[in-house]
Amino acid sequence: MGEFDIGLLEVVRDDGPPFVPEFYQANFEITQDSNSFTMSVWIEVGSVPTVDLIRHAMNLLHLTAAQLAKQTEGWRM
């Protein structure tokens, strides 16, 4: 198995219904050999400076993937 290729597809602002916090949704495309999937992370608008938005999304992706790897560790063959 080769390394993953990870790319940021888009960042969209989800306005949602009134009186509900607004979020940014950062969508990443992850491919490895002939496999691919999309993973999204959400960041509440105003919780980080706009200039740090992508870096924060990358950090959330890392934390999510690390937790997923830990949670599925017992699935190894």
mmCIF file of N, CA and C in Angstrom, residues 9-38:
data_model
loop_
_atom_site.group_PDB
_atom_site.id
_atom_site.type_symbol
_atom_site.label_atom_id
_atom_site.label_comp_id
_atom_site.label_asym_id
_atom_site.label_seq_id
_atom_site.Cartn_x
_atom_site.Cartn_y
_atom_site.Cartn_z
ATOM 1 N N LEU A 9 -10.528 19.807 -1.010
ATOM 2 C CA LEU A 9 -11.467 19.998 -2.121
ATOM 3 C C LEU A 9 -12.110 21.376 -2.069
ATOM 4 N N GLU A 10 -12.619 21.738 -0.893
ATOM 5 C CA GLU A 10 -13.326 23.004 -0.761
ATOM 6 C C GLU A 10 -13.568 23.317 0.706
ATOM 7 N N VAL A 11 -13.834 24.585 0.951
ATOM 8 C CA VAL A 11 -14.312 25.039 2.251
ATOM 9 C C VAL A 11 -15.576 25.831 1.968
ATOM 10 N N VAL A 12 -16.670 25.413 2.568
ATOM 11 C CA VAL A 12 -17.949 26.102 2.363
ATOM 12 C C VAL A 12 -18.499 26.551 3.707
ATOM 13 N N ARG A 13 -19.222 27.641 3.672
ATOM 14 C CA ARG A 13 -19.849 28.163 4.889
ATOM 15 C C ARG A 13 -21.297 27.707 4.909
ATOM 16 N N ASP A 14 -21.653 26.999 5.972
ATOM 17 C CA ASP A 14 -23.021 26.493 6.146
ATOM 18 C C ASP A 14 -23.751 27.450 7.059
ATOM 19 N N ASP A 15 -24.673 28.229 6.488
ATOM 20 C CA ASP A 15 -25.411 29.213 7.274
ATOM 21 C C ASP A 15 -26.418 28.576 8.208
ATOM 22 N N GLY A 16 -26.968 27.431 7.820
ATOM 23 C CA GLY A 16 -27.915 26.725 8.681
ATOM 24 C C GLY A 16 -29.152 27.554 8.989
ATOM 25 N N PRO A 17 -30.020 26.999 9.835
ATOM 26 C CA PRO A 17 -31.234 27.719 10.214
ATOM 27 C C PRO A 17 -30.914 28.874 11.163
ATOM 28 N N PRO A 18 -31.850 29.828 11.301
ATOM 29 C CA PRO A 18 -31.629 30.962 12.212
ATOM 30 C C PRO A 18 -31.401 30.483 13.651
ATOM 31 N N PHE A 19 -30.599 31.232 14.376
ATOM 32 C CA PHE A 19 -30.318 30.999 15.797
ATOM 33 C C PHE A 19 -29.520 29.725 16.055
ATOM 34 N N VAL A 20 -28.915 29.174 15.020
ATOM 35 C CA VAL A 20 -28.048 28.008 15.157
ATOM 36 C C VAL A 20 -26.652 28.462 14.732
ATOM 37 N N PRO A 21 -25.619 28.023 15.434
ATOM 38 C CA PRO A 21 -24.273 28.465 15.045
ATOM 39 C C PRO A 21 -23.959 28.131 13.583
ATOM 40 N N GLU A 22 -23.234 29.028 12.935
ATOM 41 C CA GLU A 22 -22.798 28.799 11.564
ATOM 42 C C GLU A 22 -21.469 28.051 11.587
ATOM 43 N N PHE A 23 -21.243 27.230 10.579
ATOM 44 C CA PHE A 23 -20.027 26.435 10.504
ATOM 45 C C PHE A 23 -19.394 26.540 9.134
ATOM 46 N N TYR A 24 -18.074 26.363 9.116
ATOM 47 C CA TYR A 24 -17.356 26.106 7.877
ATOM 48 C C TYR A 24 -17.237 24.593 7.757
ATOM 49 N N GLN A 25 -17.430 24.085 6.573
ATOM 50 C CA GLN A 25 -17.224 22.664 6.300
ATOM 51 C C GLN A 25 -16.041 22.558 5.350
ATOM 52 N N ALA A 26 -14.974 21.911 5.820
ATOM 53 C CA ALA A 26 -13.787 21.690 4.995
ATOM 54 C C ALA A 26 -13.824 20.250 4.512
ATOM 55 N N ASN A 27 -13.802 20.066 3.191
ATOM 56 C CA ASN A 27 -13.875 18.740 2.590
ATOM 57 C C ASN A 27 -12.519 18.359 2.007
ATOM 58 N N PHE A 28 -12.019 17.207 2.415
ATOM 59 C CA PHE A 28 -10.745 16.692 1.935
ATOM 60 C C PHE A 28 -10.989 15.448 1.092
ATOM 61 N N GLU A 29 -10.252 15.313 -0.008
ATOM 62 C CA GLU A 29 -10.273 14.084 -0.801
ATOM 63 C C GLU A 29 -8.997 13.313 -0.486
ATOM 64 N N ILE A 30 -9.167 12.041 -0.149
ATOM 65 C CA ILE A 30 -8.048 11.201 0.256
ATOM 66 C C ILE A 30 -8.004 10.008 -0.685
ATOM 67 N N THR A 31 -6.853 9.819 -1.336
ATOM 68 C CA THR A 31 -6.702 8.693 -2.261
ATOM 69 C C THR A 31 -5.449 7.905 -1.901
ATOM 70 N N GLN A 32 -5.512 6.621 -2.199
ATOM 71 C CA GLN A 32 -4.379 5.724 -2.021
ATOM 72 C C GLN A 32 -4.530 4.608 -3.044
ATOM 73 N N ASP A 33 -3.580 4.518 -3.945
ATOM 74 C CA ASP A 33 -3.648 3.538 -5.020
ATOM 75 C C ASP A 33 -4.988 3.686 -5.742
ATOM 76 N N SER A 34 -5.845 2.677 -5.750
ATOM 77 C CA SER A 34 -7.127 2.771 -6.457
ATOM 78 C C SER A 34 -8.286 3.074 -5.513
ATOM 79 N N ASN A 35 -8.002 3.400 -4.265
ATOM 80 C CA ASN A 35 -9.052 3.713 -3.288
ATOM 81 C C ASN A 35 -9.123 5.223 -3.060
ATOM 82 N N SER A 36 -10.342 5.718 -2.823
ATOM 83 C CA SER A 36 -10.483 7.134 -2.485
ATOM 84 C C SER A 36 -11.739 7.334 -1.649
ATOM 85 N N PHE A 37 -11.698 8.381 -0.845
ATOM 86 C CA PHE A 37 -12.868 8.768 -0.063
ATOM 87 C C PHE A 37 -12.755 10.243 0.287
ATOM 88 N N THR A 38 -13.858 10.805 0.722
ATOM 89 C CA THR A 38 -13.915 12.199 1.139
ATOM 90 C C THR A 38 -14.178 12.245 2.639
#
